[in-house]
DNA sequence: TATTAGTTTATCGTGTGCGATATAAATATA
DNA sequence: TATATTTATATCGCACACGATAAACTAATA
């Protein structure tokens, strides 16, 4: 173990020595960066994520969206209903399997893709500075992605253990 | 600019090429890791964060907690009231400045520190694997902390621009 | 084919987060 | 000292997140 990783029991309970707190804080701060940009499109950040996956592949079931975004149906169902109210998507029960609800883009929902094209660059510009190099951002993203898959498997394992 | 950073306008709108999505997903997944551990203490993750800062320094105003956790008063006020209901903290108007509300630990709130001592190690154990080295976690945390301060200044700047 | 088990989505309740705004106290200024 | 400005919390409304659970449908099996 590295010397710098040794903390006393009480020091471990200091905010500065925790890794999860900055993760939590930065996540909220980044969402705040998106807010004014997405307000122009009259959508929220989670709604933007749903549009991102549908722009890549349309006509996905709630379950498929759930798997891609790691969001549960109890979050997605009301969120998708709000998007349906705004005429961005349509929700239809599948003919082949009446349990499934297929979510499809409306012309309005498709149309937002062009208006959103400038969003990613605007975010990247706001996040990159002299203090954080592109190289650093790249490896940061790699770690994030590894953690995402790791923790997702962890969550799935914990959930399955309970039902066993 | 690095070759690998060049994306077309439409590729920038792919989930896999975004850095903010894994940030958002990992943040939620990590909170899920805490949930069963904190459930034993009958607290939530944001409530745990409040306790962390009070264990380090007791008798903080709402504003001071707000600055440390980057949470607004409209989030903290009801959260602190719930903690007061559970007899973890006391909320008292300052004698010197009646605008300020001083938050102090009760004996119950202090007592939780011992029971929470094992929480950080449990989280670290669940997050560290062969795939993510300690070295990697260290630099990941450094980038996170830099981003946290950067984005906070950014947010403060944007807020002040509107009132000017 | 009748029953059981599994899958998919939805509902309910609680707890955040935050933009906009209100309220009250303290400070600054005319 | 009366008034305006600033500061510190609180209130309101809306949109997530998610654990627990229900309801509807399909698949598996006796």
mmCIF file of C-alpha atoms (C1' of nucleotides) in Angstrom, chain D residues 1 6 9-10 14-16 19 23-24 26 30:
data_model
loop_
_atom_site.group_PDB
_atom_site.id
_atom_site.type_symbol
_atom_site.label_atom_id
_atom_site.label_comp_id
_atom_site.label_asym_id
_atom_site.label_seq_id
_atom_site.Cartn_x
_atom_site.Cartn_y
_atom_site.Cartn_z
ATOM 1 C "C1'" DT D 1 -31.667 58.545 12.112
ATOM 2 C "C1'" DT D 6 -26.850 43.536 1.440
ATOM 3 C "C1'" DT D 9 -32.394 31.512 5.715
ATOM 4 C "C1'" DA D 10 -36.633 29.911 4.351
ATOM 5 C "C1'" DC D 14 -40.903 21.203 -10.219
ATOM 6 C "C1'" DA D 15 -38.066 17.289 -11.663
ATOM 7 C "C1'" DC D 16 -35.464 13.772 -10.627
ATOM 8 C "C1'" DG D 19 -36.567 1.234 -2.602
ATOM 9 C "C1'" DA D 23 -50.198 -5.023 -12.133
ATOM 10 C "C1'" DA D 24 -50.202 -6.850 -16.667
ATOM 11 C "C1'" DT D 26 -45.468 -13.874 -21.380
ATOM 12 C "C1'" DA D 30 -46.428 -30.066 -14.552
#
